[in-house]
Amino acid sequence: MFRPRSDGVSGGPVARIAVEVEGRAVSVPPGASAAAAVLAAGLTSIRDTPIGGTERAPYCMMGICFDCLAEIDGVPNRQSCMVTVRPGMRIRRQRGARSLDMS
Amino acid sequence: MRVFDAIVIGGGLVGAAIGYGLVCAGLKTAILDEGDVAYRASRGNFGLVWVQSKGLGAPHYQRWTRASAAAWPLFADQLGERTGIAIGHEQKGGVQLCLGADELARRCATMEQMQREAGNFGFDYRMIEHDELAAMLPGLGLAVTGASWTPYDGHANSLALFHALHRGFADKGGSYLANCSVRAAVAAPGDFRIEAGGETIAAPKIVLAAGLGNAELAPLFGLHAPVRPQRGQILVTERTNRAWPIPLGSIRQTPEGSILLGSSEEEVGFDTGQKPEIMQNIARRAVLSFPWLAELQIVRAWAALRVMPPDGLPIYDESERFPGAFTANCHSGVTLAAAHASLFALMVAKGALDPMLAPFSARRFDVPAAV
Amino acid sequence: MTVDLAIVGAGPAGMAAASLAAELGLDTLLIDEADTPGGQIYRAVERAPEGSPLGADYLAGRVLVAALRASTAQYRPATSVWHIDPALPGGGTLSLAAGGKSETVTARHILIATGAIERPVPIAGWTLPGVMTAGAAQILLKTADLVPEGRAVLAGQGPLLYLVALQLARAGAPPVAVLETTPWANYRAAAHFGSGLWAGRRDFGRGLALWFNLRRAGIAVRRGVRGLRVLGRRRVEAVAWEAGEIAADLLFLHEGVIPNTQISLGLGLTHEWDERQLCWRPVTDDWGRTSLANISVAGDGGGIGGAGAAALSGQLAALDAAHSLGHLDTAECDRRAIPIRAGLARERAIRPFFDTLYRPADTMLSPADDAILACRCEEVSVGEIRRAVRLGATGPNQVKAFIRCGMGPCQGRVCGPIVSAVIAAERGAPTAAIGTYRPRAPYKPITIGTLAGVEVDPNQIADTK
């Protein structure tokens, strides 16, 4: 849905952060959120709602709407627009309600 | 002036259940209620249909609770069918978890006493030790020494119940009048006139089910309802997969997957503020009970005021001075909803409370203390 | 930990307040959820490139950030405030959560500077993937240097809509269309506030410049758009309105911003309905003091005024706090306030004009179509809200009890305005009489483990058995 701004920025290339979105390698500038990485990865949606199983993607990008919930490094239901990427971060879609190992 | 067969003051779980029962019995009924922001104990209800710890030292309460629990399945089915609203009722038994040896010993003694006091009525229970419990409840914490179990317990979605009662009431022609606090009332035997919402509402029968508001209203009708607020706080988690087959007393999971954690019993007057220390205690007990709960996010929490009579037992009464005036007060709006709708409402319709409710009269508070 | 002044929110109001309060000798703590300062308007401004497509007004925020960094105020990023107990003897208590740990801070005075949020735009299809707020497009540009891929449409009204259109154009991704929903009647009504245009000439000039620049960039603006809706099965495929339709991959909506009142309502502060800005805002005096003596509000969270007004109101709140805590005498406090108030008057001069011109159409506030979702989290439709009102629910809290809207993760932040407007319309009552949800703690989710004070390592849970 989103692509990097193509014109070069004076000062040379910025070191990008490599993360994984649903197993796909994506790189974004430092300071980008996990939600931005998902949008850059070209996924149609970031989650399925727990009630209706409806697909949703980020809406507000500022921590208000909670539509950007994703599983980040194994922890589900995180507001991905509020999580800054770190190298090697694993981001996966939130498929409905979380499923916890209760043993 | 609008005339009804019966007026119910209070549109919470108690008032709505009684109102629903009255319209089902064919009475033209009005429920008078406050506005959007009010104490509303019903919005804070945990949702248990809880039998096992009700009525210790008061066998009449034990029996009343058992009667309600027995009536619940049919009540839930009929209400669900009539309104199309899923009440989420399950009643396959429940356990009360005990942490540590002392809690378990005290619980064991409590259950023994309940059974003794039940007498011929009977009270079926089991004490379950940790290992057997752990097989039933995945991820059980080591701190849990055991639990008491009865087959009578269960739970329901208290807000769905609340919605369904209002829907059922309206569908059967009941009149719900919101923003109608009682401004003035004139009481005479079998003739009650209420000034509310800019009009006069009249009926030969009236039921005070206004929760904490009953304390002030009751004397107008020759009744006594000495209830006080008692705060309880509850935490609700994000939805997750199904954890347990039954409710656990202070932990239960809704059919949608949210887990509710309760509760506290705080004597703080009419203060509905939340206290982090209390929330912390609830969280700590939850984590001791099931360590994996620590991972779940709390998405909302609340504090609500229970309607608490002096001895914790319900107050049901009919006015001697003004026959036709009744009152119902309790803090177990979900557990007793079936009894209120199916039993209490019929008594009101007939015009007199059944003798089984006599011990619940507020006259019990008039007994002078032993010197 | 005890401080003199705790500030929630590191946007322009919070930053300006923190810097001045620290300078005046107050032991100051600034708390913010994000990793870096700036709030939303100056988000990521510290690392913005000099020629940023976001423009000079955005880059000007670096001054506030630099002042904060240079001040002696303690700054706690990546920290969320999950509860505030306003008044205990000795000060209010804030419960904070960061990195899985919770702690409490006592503060003799508390300033809420949580800014504004986008007004929800409940049109048919607004929950489809690819529909976002105009602010979201701007945030992606600021924080991740990302631009829309494919056909992007901007729809709604207000200065931010045009600003984002221009910023996207400068960034090499001009929108294929801007659909302006300003009702024609608004132009007539706004003319009454022409007198504010002179006092607010700087803002008005900015607005005109925006408009000219948009035309120069060749971006088509369609006016008087009605009946806006989104078409698509799994994502945005087209945007339609009464007079047309356009294929699209992304839709950015904007119908203005409103105060973020989640914490101020959660504190039980007195709020009033602002009929001109069509929003709820905490009632404050002219220093920002609320109905609770030790709580103040500054910035857009107290009423929409923009970034310049936010910084100035933050300064007023800092002066006021310093005065009440004995660090500034009354005469000095009043003297310092004079130029600040003059600046505020200038910043606010254009508002009546903008608020009237860009007043959302009634259907944007209370949608006519019953099928439109009001509560995105719990997937509750406008029609269900109307049915609950007909069943007797008189306000948002009773509606919430009946049908769960407002109970999801966002705790009513997005649906609140819609629910109040729908109830008001259904009951034929003014929104002012309808009220709001009552937000409760935790203001943002925290784990049971964090609350319990337990270190949560999922790998270790099995071992504890």
PDB file of N, CA and C in Angstrom, chain A residues 1-7 9 29-33 36 39-40 44-45 47 49-67 69 79 81-82 84 103, chain C residues 33 35 40 43 47 49 53 116-117 126-127 129-133 136 139-140 143-149 171-173 234-235 250 252 373 376 378-379 409-410 413-414 444-445:
ATOM      1  N   MET A   1       0.808  -1.224   0.000  1.00  0.00           N
ATOM      2  CA  MET A   1       0.000   0.000   0.000  1.00  0.00           C
ATOM      3  C   MET A   1       0.837   1.269   0.000  1.00  0.00           C
ATOM      4  N   PHE A   2       2.052   1.158   0.520  1.00  0.00           N
ATOM      5  CA  PHE A   2       2.929   2.326   0.602  1.00  0.00           C
ATOM      6  C   PHE A   2       4.314   1.954   0.081  1.00  0.00           C
ATOM      7  N   ARG A   3       4.992   2.929  -0.446  1.00  0.00           N
ATOM      8  CA  ARG A   3       6.340   2.676  -0.953  1.00  0.00           C
ATOM      9  C   ARG A   3       7.267   3.750  -0.403  1.00  0.00           C
ATOM     10  N   PRO A   4       8.587   3.450  -0.389  1.00  0.00           N
ATOM     11  CA  PRO A   4       9.537   4.477   0.078  1.00  0.00           C
ATOM     12  C   PRO A   4       9.501   5.688  -0.846  1.00  0.00           C
ATOM     13  N   ARG A   5       9.637   6.863  -0.299  1.00  0.00           N
ATOM     14  CA  ARG A   5       9.729   8.089  -1.086  1.00  0.00           C
ATOM     15  C   ARG A   5      10.971   7.960  -1.969  1.00  0.00           C
ATOM     16  N   SER A   6      10.806   8.117  -3.271  1.00  0.00           N
ATOM     17  CA  SER A   6      11.881   7.697  -4.159  1.00  0.00           C
ATOM     18  C   SER A   6      13.002   8.706  -4.294  1.00  0.00           C
ATOM     19  N   ASP A   7      12.711  10.009  -4.175  1.00  0.00           N
ATOM     20  CA  ASP A   7      13.810  10.947  -4.438  1.00  0.00           C
ATOM     21  C   ASP A   7      14.873  10.837  -3.347  1.00  0.00           C
ATOM     22  N   VAL A   9      17.681  11.659  -0.687  1.00  0.00           N
ATOM     23  CA  VAL A   9      17.789  12.723   0.314  1.00  0.00           C
ATOM     24  C   VAL A   9      19.255  13.107   0.433  1.00  0.00           C
ATOM     25  N   PRO A  29      13.222   2.837   7.349  1.00  0.00           N
ATOM     26  CA  PRO A  29      14.154   3.719   8.037  1.00  0.00           C
ATOM     27  C   PRO A  29      14.046   3.543   9.550  1.00  0.00           C
ATOM     28  N   PRO A  30      15.146   3.835  10.254  1.00  0.00           N
ATOM     29  CA  PRO A  30      15.063   3.767  11.726  1.00  0.00           C
ATOM     30  C   PRO A  30      14.014   4.737  12.223  1.00  0.00           C
ATOM     31  N   GLY A  31      13.287   4.340  13.228  1.00  0.00           N
ATOM     32  CA  GLY A  31      12.226   5.188  13.765  1.00  0.00           C
ATOM     33  C   GLY A  31      10.869   4.866  13.182  1.00  0.00           C
ATOM     34  N   ALA A  32      10.835   4.059  12.108  1.00  0.00           N
ATOM     35  CA  ALA A  32       9.548   3.659  11.544  1.00  0.00           C
ATOM     36  C   ALA A  32       8.861   2.698  12.504  1.00  0.00           C
ATOM     37  N   SER A  33       7.531   2.644  12.416  1.00  0.00           N
ATOM     38  CA  SER A  33       6.789   1.736  13.296  1.00  0.00           C
ATOM     39  C   SER A  33       6.608   0.390  12.612  1.00  0.00           C
ATOM     40  N   ALA A  36       4.102   0.636   9.930  1.00  0.00           N
ATOM     41  CA  ALA A  36       4.643   1.167   8.674  1.00  0.00           C
ATOM     42  C   ALA A  36       5.316   0.044   7.887  1.00  0.00           C
ATOM     43  N   LEU A  39       2.723  -1.943   6.127  1.00  0.00           N
ATOM     44  CA  LEU A  39       2.195  -1.229   4.963  1.00  0.00           C
ATOM     45  C   LEU A  39       3.213  -1.235   3.829  1.00  0.00           C
ATOM     46  N   ALA A  40       4.496  -1.143   4.188  1.00  0.00           N
ATOM     47  CA  ALA A  40       5.541  -1.158   3.163  1.00  0.00           C
ATOM     48  C   ALA A  40       5.689  -2.541   2.547  1.00  0.00           C
ATOM     49  N   THR A  44      -2.347  -6.709   2.262  1.00  0.00           N
ATOM     50  CA  THR A  44      -3.661  -6.071   2.128  1.00  0.00           C
ATOM     51  C   THR A  44      -4.194  -5.642   3.490  1.00  0.00           C
ATOM     52  N   SER A  45      -3.959  -6.486   4.495  1.00  0.00           N
ATOM     53  CA  SER A  45      -4.530  -6.198   5.807  1.00  0.00           C
ATOM     54  C   SER A  45      -3.559  -6.642   6.888  1.00  0.00           C
ATOM     55  N   ARG A  47      -4.851  -7.478  10.196  1.00  0.00           N
ATOM     56  CA  ARG A  47      -5.489  -8.375  11.147  1.00  0.00           C
ATOM     57  C   ARG A  47      -6.850  -8.795  10.653  1.00  0.00           C
ATOM     58  N   THR A  49     -10.576  -9.321  12.503  1.00  0.00           N
ATOM     59  CA  THR A  49     -11.198  -8.955  13.774  1.00  0.00           C
ATOM     60  C   THR A  49     -11.643 -10.199  14.519  1.00  0.00           C
ATOM     61  N   PRO A  50     -11.617 -10.139  15.867  1.00  0.00           N
ATOM     62  CA  PRO A  50     -12.036 -11.317  16.642  1.00  0.00           C
ATOM     63  C   PRO A  50     -13.535 -11.584  16.544  1.00  0.00           C
ATOM     64  N   ILE A  51     -14.321 -10.556  16.238  1.00  0.00           N
ATOM     65  CA  ILE A  51     -15.771 -10.751  16.221  1.00  0.00           C
ATOM     66  C   ILE A  51     -16.232 -11.332  14.892  1.00  0.00           C
ATOM     67  N   GLY A  52     -15.949 -10.639  13.813  1.00  0.00           N
ATOM     68  CA  GLY A  52     -16.490 -11.046  12.524  1.00  0.00           C
ATOM     69  C   GLY A  52     -15.461 -11.654  11.589  1.00  0.00           C
ATOM     70  N   GLY A  53     -14.198 -11.710  12.011  1.00  0.00           N
ATOM     71  CA  GLY A  53     -13.152 -12.213  11.121  1.00  0.00           C
ATOM     72  C   GLY A  53     -12.913 -11.297   9.934  1.00  0.00           C
ATOM     73  N   THR A  54     -13.292 -10.010  10.081  1.00  0.00           N
ATOM     74  CA  THR A  54     -13.155  -9.057   8.990  1.00  0.00           C
ATOM     75  C   THR A  54     -11.726  -8.554   8.904  1.00  0.00           C
ATOM     76  N   GLU A  55     -11.249  -8.344   7.692  1.00  0.00           N
ATOM     77  CA  GLU A  55      -9.890  -7.824   7.513  1.00  0.00           C
ATOM     78  C   GLU A  55      -9.834  -6.334   7.817  1.00  0.00           C
ATOM     79  N   ARG A  56      -8.749  -5.944   8.524  1.00  0.00           N
ATOM     80  CA  ARG A  56      -8.540  -4.546   8.836  1.00  0.00           C
ATOM     81  C   ARG A  56      -7.079  -4.188   8.578  1.00  0.00           C
ATOM     82  N   ALA A  57      -6.860  -2.910   8.322  1.00  0.00           N
ATOM     83  CA  ALA A  57      -5.502  -2.392   8.183  1.00  0.00           C
ATOM     84  C   ALA A  57      -5.383  -1.163   9.079  1.00  0.00           C
ATOM     85  N   PRO A  58      -4.160  -0.660   9.311  1.00  0.00           N
ATOM     86  CA  PRO A  58      -4.025   0.524  10.161  1.00  0.00           C
ATOM     87  C   PRO A  58      -4.899   1.673   9.674  1.00  0.00           C
ATOM     88  N   TYR A  59      -5.432   2.443  10.606  1.00  0.00           N
ATOM     89  CA  TYR A  59      -6.342   3.537  10.256  1.00  0.00           C
ATOM     90  C   TYR A  59      -5.783   4.893  10.702  1.00  0.00           C
ATOM     91  N   CYS A  60      -5.403   5.010  11.986  1.00  0.00           N
ATOM     92  CA  CYS A  60      -5.042   6.335  12.506  1.00  0.00           C
ATOM     93  C   CYS A  60      -3.538   6.537  12.652  1.00  0.00           C
ATOM     94  N   MET A  61      -2.783   5.452  12.781  1.00  0.00           N
ATOM     95  CA  MET A  61      -1.327   5.488  12.929  1.00  0.00           C
ATOM     96  C   MET A  61      -0.848   6.262  14.148  1.00  0.00           C
ATOM     97  N   MET A  62      -1.726   6.496  15.121  1.00  0.00           N
ATOM     98  CA  MET A  62      -1.267   7.251  16.286  1.00  0.00           C
ATOM     99  C   MET A  62      -1.745   6.681  17.617  1.00  0.00           C
ATOM    100  N   GLY A  63      -2.108   5.409  17.620  1.00  0.00           N
ATOM    101  CA  GLY A  63      -2.400   4.751  18.893  1.00  0.00           C
ATOM    102  C   GLY A  63      -3.794   4.961  19.438  1.00  0.00           C
ATOM    103  N   ILE A  64      -4.711   5.423  18.584  1.00  0.00           N
ATOM    104  CA  ILE A  64      -6.066   5.715  19.050  1.00  0.00           C
ATOM    105  C   ILE A  64      -7.061   4.625  18.654  1.00  0.00           C
ATOM    106  N   CYS A  65      -6.936   4.128  17.408  1.00  0.00           N
ATOM    107  CA  CYS A  65      -8.000   3.285  16.865  1.00  0.00           C
ATOM    108  C   CYS A  65      -7.825   1.792  17.165  1.00  0.00           C
ATOM    109  N   PHE A  66      -6.629   1.329  17.466  1.00  0.00           N
ATOM    110  CA  PHE A  66      -6.354  -0.073  17.751  1.00  0.00           C
ATOM    111  C   PHE A  66      -6.683  -0.990  16.566  1.00  0.00           C
ATOM    112  N   ASP A  67      -6.741  -0.464  15.364  1.00  0.00           N
ATOM    113  CA  ASP A  67      -6.985  -1.323  14.204  1.00  0.00           C
ATOM    114  C   ASP A  67      -5.683  -1.926  13.687  1.00  0.00           C
ATOM    115  N   LEU A  69      -3.544  -3.740  15.363  1.00  0.00           N
ATOM    116  CA  LEU A  69      -3.061  -4.804  16.250  1.00  0.00           C
ATOM    117  C   LEU A  69      -2.373  -5.895  15.450  1.00  0.00           C
ATOM    118  N   GLN A  79      -0.224  -2.737  19.593  1.00  0.00           N
ATOM    119  CA  GLN A  79      -0.510  -1.608  18.712  1.00  0.00           C
ATOM    120  C   GLN A  79       0.746  -1.354  17.871  1.00  0.00           C
ATOM    121  N   CYS A  81       1.489   0.478  15.469  1.00  0.00           N
ATOM    122  CA  CYS A  81       1.870   1.854  15.105  1.00  0.00           C
ATOM    123  C   CYS A  81       2.632   2.531  16.243  1.00  0.00           C
ATOM    124  N   MET A  82       2.629   1.916  17.419  1.00  0.00           N
ATOM    125  CA  MET A  82       3.305   2.486  18.586  1.00  0.00           C
ATOM    126  C   MET A  82       4.609   1.748  18.895  1.00  0.00           C
ATOM    127  N   THR A  84       8.339   0.835  17.655  1.00  0.00           N
ATOM    128  CA  THR A  84       9.410   1.196  16.721  1.00  0.00           C
ATOM    129  C   THR A  84      10.155  -0.058  16.307  1.00  0.00           C
ATOM    130  N   SER A 103      -0.750 -24.165  29.131  1.00  0.00           N
ATOM    131  CA  SER A 103      -0.269 -25.309  29.905  1.00  0.00           C
ATOM    132  C   SER A 103       0.763 -24.867  30.924  1.00  0.00           C
TER     133      SER A 103
ATOM    134  N   GLU C  33       3.984   8.502  25.550  1.00  0.00           N
ATOM    135  CA  GLU C  33       3.912   7.121  25.070  1.00  0.00           C
ATOM    136  C   GLU C  33       4.923   6.824  23.966  1.00  0.00           C
ATOM    137  N   ASP C  35       8.344   7.052  21.444  1.00  0.00           N
ATOM    138  CA  ASP C  35       9.775   6.925  21.720  1.00  0.00           C
ATOM    139  C   ASP C  35      10.508   8.252  21.641  1.00  0.00           C
ATOM    140  N   GLN C  40       2.026  14.517  17.778  1.00  0.00           N
ATOM    141  CA  GLN C  40       1.728  14.114  16.397  1.00  0.00           C
ATOM    142  C   GLN C  40       2.205  15.167  15.415  1.00  0.00           C
ATOM    143  N   ARG C  43       5.881  15.024  15.093  1.00  0.00           N
ATOM    144  CA  ARG C  43       6.366  13.666  15.255  1.00  0.00           C
ATOM    145  C   ARG C  43       7.610  13.449  14.404  1.00  0.00           C
ATOM    146  N   ARG C  47      14.642  13.940  13.650  1.00  0.00           N
ATOM    147  CA  ARG C  47      15.470  13.302  12.627  1.00  0.00           C
ATOM    148  C   ARG C  47      15.004  13.670  11.215  1.00  0.00           C
ATOM    149  N   PRO C  49      14.872  15.424   7.648  1.00  0.00           N
ATOM    150  CA  PRO C  49      15.899  16.022   6.784  1.00  0.00           C
ATOM    151  C   PRO C  49      15.579  17.492   6.523  1.00  0.00           C
ATOM    152  N   PRO C  53       9.752  17.242   2.692  1.00  0.00           N
ATOM    153  CA  PRO C  53       8.535  17.637   1.978  1.00  0.00           C
ATOM    154  C   PRO C  53       7.448  18.122   2.926  1.00  0.00           C
ATOM    155  N   ALA C 116      -4.885  16.309  20.310  1.00  0.00           N
ATOM    156  CA  ALA C 116      -6.113  16.089  19.566  1.00  0.00           C
ATOM    157  C   ALA C 116      -6.067  14.764  18.833  1.00  0.00           C
ATOM    158  N   ILE C 117      -7.240  14.328  18.414  1.00  0.00           N
ATOM    159  CA  ILE C 117      -7.352  13.140  17.571  1.00  0.00           C
ATOM    160  C   ILE C 117      -8.223  13.500  16.371  1.00  0.00           C
ATOM    161  N   TRP C 126     -15.909   2.576   5.619  1.00  0.00           N
ATOM    162  CA  TRP C 126     -14.753   3.241   6.233  1.00  0.00           C
ATOM    163  C   TRP C 126     -13.816   2.306   6.980  1.00  0.00           C
ATOM    164  N   THR C 127     -14.251   1.066   7.208  1.00  0.00           N
ATOM    165  CA  THR C 127     -13.378   0.130   7.907  1.00  0.00           C
ATOM    166  C   THR C 127     -12.563  -0.741   6.950  1.00  0.00           C
ATOM    167  N   PRO C 129      -9.636  -2.060   4.603  1.00  0.00           N
ATOM    168  CA  PRO C 129      -8.192  -1.828   4.495  1.00  0.00           C
ATOM    169  C   PRO C 129      -7.931  -0.836   3.372  1.00  0.00           C
ATOM    170  N   GLY C 130      -7.066   0.139   3.655  1.00  0.00           N
ATOM    171  CA  GLY C 130      -6.778   1.170   2.667  1.00  0.00           C
ATOM    172  C   GLY C 130      -7.441   2.485   2.985  1.00  0.00           C
ATOM    173  N   VAL C 131      -8.418   2.481   3.918  1.00  0.00           N
ATOM    174  CA  VAL C 131      -9.001   3.736   4.387  1.00  0.00           C
ATOM    175  C   VAL C 131      -8.232   4.143   5.639  1.00  0.00           C
ATOM    176  N   MET C 132      -7.696   5.357   5.628  1.00  0.00           N
ATOM    177  CA  MET C 132      -6.942   5.851   6.777  1.00  0.00           C
ATOM    178  C   MET C 132      -7.283   7.320   6.965  1.00  0.00           C
ATOM    179  N   THR C 133      -6.776   7.899   8.016  1.00  0.00           N
ATOM    180  CA  THR C 133      -6.976   9.331   8.210  1.00  0.00           C
ATOM    181  C   THR C 133      -5.898  10.093   7.430  1.00  0.00           C
ATOM    182  N   ALA C 136      -2.767  10.057   9.223  1.00  0.00           N
ATOM    183  CA  ALA C 136      -1.988   8.825   9.114  1.00  0.00           C
ATOM    184  C   ALA C 136      -1.027   8.893   7.935  1.00  0.00           C
ATOM    185  N   ILE C 139       1.812  10.955   9.035  1.00  0.00           N
ATOM    186  CA  ILE C 139       2.659  10.248   9.989  1.00  0.00           C
ATOM    187  C   ILE C 139       3.576   9.279   9.256  1.00  0.00           C
ATOM    188  N   LEU C 140       3.051   8.593   8.254  1.00  0.00           N
ATOM    189  CA  LEU C 140       3.887   7.639   7.506  1.00  0.00           C
ATOM    190  C   LEU C 140       5.011   8.362   6.777  1.00  0.00           C
ATOM    191  N   THR C 143       7.514   9.592   9.745  1.00  0.00           N
ATOM    192  CA  THR C 143       8.233   8.610  10.556  1.00  0.00           C
ATOM    193  C   THR C 143       8.905   7.527   9.742  1.00  0.00           C
ATOM    194  N   ALA C 144       8.386   7.226   8.551  1.00  0.00           N
ATOM    195  CA  ALA C 144       8.938   6.105   7.800  1.00  0.00           C
ATOM    196  C   ALA C 144       9.292   6.475   6.370  1.00  0.00           C
ATOM    197  N   ASP C 145       9.169   7.760   6.026  1.00  0.00           N
ATOM    198  CA  ASP C 145       9.498   8.214   4.670  1.00  0.00           C
ATOM    199  C   ASP C 145       8.768   7.390   3.620  1.00  0.00           C
ATOM    200  N   LEU C 146       7.522   7.039   3.925  1.00  0.00           N
ATOM    201  CA  LEU C 146       6.700   6.253   3.004  1.00  0.00           C
ATOM    202  C   LEU C 146       5.632   7.138   2.365  1.00  0.00           C
ATOM    203  N   VAL C 147       5.344   6.843   1.110  1.00  0.00           N
ATOM    204  CA  VAL C 147       4.270   7.555   0.411  1.00  0.00           C
ATOM    205  C   VAL C 147       3.283   6.535  -0.149  1.00  0.00           C
ATOM    206  N   PRO C 148       2.053   6.950  -0.423  1.00  0.00           N
ATOM    207  CA  PRO C 148       1.058   6.015  -0.945  1.00  0.00           C
ATOM    208  C   PRO C 148       1.514   5.422  -2.270  1.00  0.00           C
ATOM    209  N   GLU C 149       1.208   4.157  -2.442  1.00  0.00           N
ATOM    210  CA  GLU C 149       1.499   3.454  -3.685  1.00  0.00           C
ATOM    211  C   GLU C 149       0.176   3.317  -4.430  1.00  0.00           C
ATOM    212  N   ALA C 171       6.331  15.147  -2.123  1.00  0.00           N
ATOM    213  CA  ALA C 171       7.076  13.907  -1.883  1.00  0.00           C
ATOM    214  C   ALA C 171       7.015  12.986  -3.092  1.00  0.00           C
ATOM    215  N   GLY C 172       6.440  13.444  -4.183  1.00  0.00           N
ATOM    216  CA  GLY C 172       6.441  12.651  -5.402  1.00  0.00           C
ATOM    217  C   GLY C 172       5.272  11.689  -5.516  1.00  0.00           C
ATOM    218  N   ALA C 173       4.241  11.877  -4.692  1.00  0.00           N
ATOM    219  CA  ALA C 173       3.083  10.969  -4.752  1.00  0.00           C
ATOM    220  C   ALA C 173       1.799  11.774  -4.636  1.00  0.00           C
ATOM    221  N   ARG C 234     -12.307  -6.589  -0.299  1.00  0.00           N
ATOM    222  CA  ARG C 234     -11.359  -6.811   0.798  1.00  0.00           C
ATOM    223  C   ARG C 234     -10.556  -5.558   1.118  1.00  0.00           C
ATOM    224  N   ARG C 235     -10.588  -4.610   0.205  1.00  0.00           N
ATOM    225  CA  ARG C 235      -9.840  -3.373   0.420  1.00  0.00           C
ATOM    226  C   ARG C 235     -10.462  -2.277  -0.439  1.00  0.00           C
ATOM    227  N   LEU C 250      -6.152   3.851  -2.098  1.00  0.00           N
ATOM    228  CA  LEU C 250      -6.087   4.368  -0.730  1.00  0.00           C
ATOM    229  C   LEU C 250      -7.008   5.570  -0.604  1.00  0.00           C
ATOM    230  N   PHE C 252      -7.742   8.735   2.149  1.00  0.00           N
ATOM    231  CA  PHE C 252      -7.383   9.412   3.394  1.00  0.00           C
ATOM    232  C   PHE C 252      -8.499  10.387   3.750  1.00  0.00           C
ATOM    233  N   LEU C 373     -20.822   1.041  10.318  1.00  0.00           N
ATOM    234  CA  LEU C 373     -20.302   0.711  11.638  1.00  0.00           C
ATOM    235  C   LEU C 373     -19.978   1.981  12.413  1.00  0.00           C
ATOM    236  N   ARG C 376     -15.905   0.470  15.634  1.00  0.00           N
ATOM    237  CA  ARG C 376     -15.051  -0.375  14.783  1.00  0.00           C
ATOM    238  C   ARG C 376     -14.567  -1.597  15.552  1.00  0.00           C
ATOM    239  N   GLU C 378     -15.869  -3.329  18.228  1.00  0.00           N
ATOM    240  CA  GLU C 378     -16.848  -4.367  18.512  1.00  0.00           C
ATOM    241  C   GLU C 378     -17.816  -4.577  17.349  1.00  0.00           C
ATOM    242  N   GLU C 379     -17.566  -3.891  16.260  1.00  0.00           N
ATOM    243  CA  GLU C 379     -18.361  -4.039  15.030  1.00  0.00           C
ATOM    244  C   GLU C 379     -19.856  -3.837  15.287  1.00  0.00           C
ATOM    245  N   PRO C 409     -10.948  -2.485  22.489  1.00  0.00           N
ATOM    246  CA  PRO C 409      -9.636  -1.975  22.873  1.00  0.00           C
ATOM    247  C   PRO C 409      -9.523  -0.451  22.855  1.00  0.00           C
ATOM    248  N   CYS C 410     -10.183   0.234  21.949  1.00  0.00           N
ATOM    249  CA  CYS C 410     -10.004   1.688  21.885  1.00  0.00           C
ATOM    250  C   CYS C 410     -10.827   2.389  22.959  1.00  0.00           C
ATOM    251  N   ARG C 413     -12.673   5.715  22.098  1.00  0.00           N
ATOM    252  CA  ARG C 413     -11.993   6.894  21.565  1.00  0.00           C
ATOM    253  C   ARG C 413     -12.509   7.257  20.173  1.00  0.00           C
ATOM    254  N   VAL C 414     -12.723   6.223  19.350  1.00  0.00           N
ATOM    255  CA  VAL C 414     -13.135   6.513  17.974  1.00  0.00           C
ATOM    256  C   VAL C 414     -14.650   6.646  17.874  1.00  0.00           C
ATOM    257  N   LYS C 444      -4.577   2.934  28.894  1.00  0.00           N
ATOM    258  CA  LYS C 444      -4.047   2.125  27.793  1.00  0.00           C
ATOM    259  C   LYS C 444      -3.834   0.730  28.363  1.00  0.00           C
ATOM    260  N   PRO C 445      -3.937  -0.317  27.531  1.00  0.00           N
ATOM    261  CA  PRO C 445      -3.836  -1.671  28.085  1.00  0.00           C
ATOM    262  C   PRO C 445      -2.493  -1.912  28.780  1.00  0.00           C
TER     263      PRO C 445
END
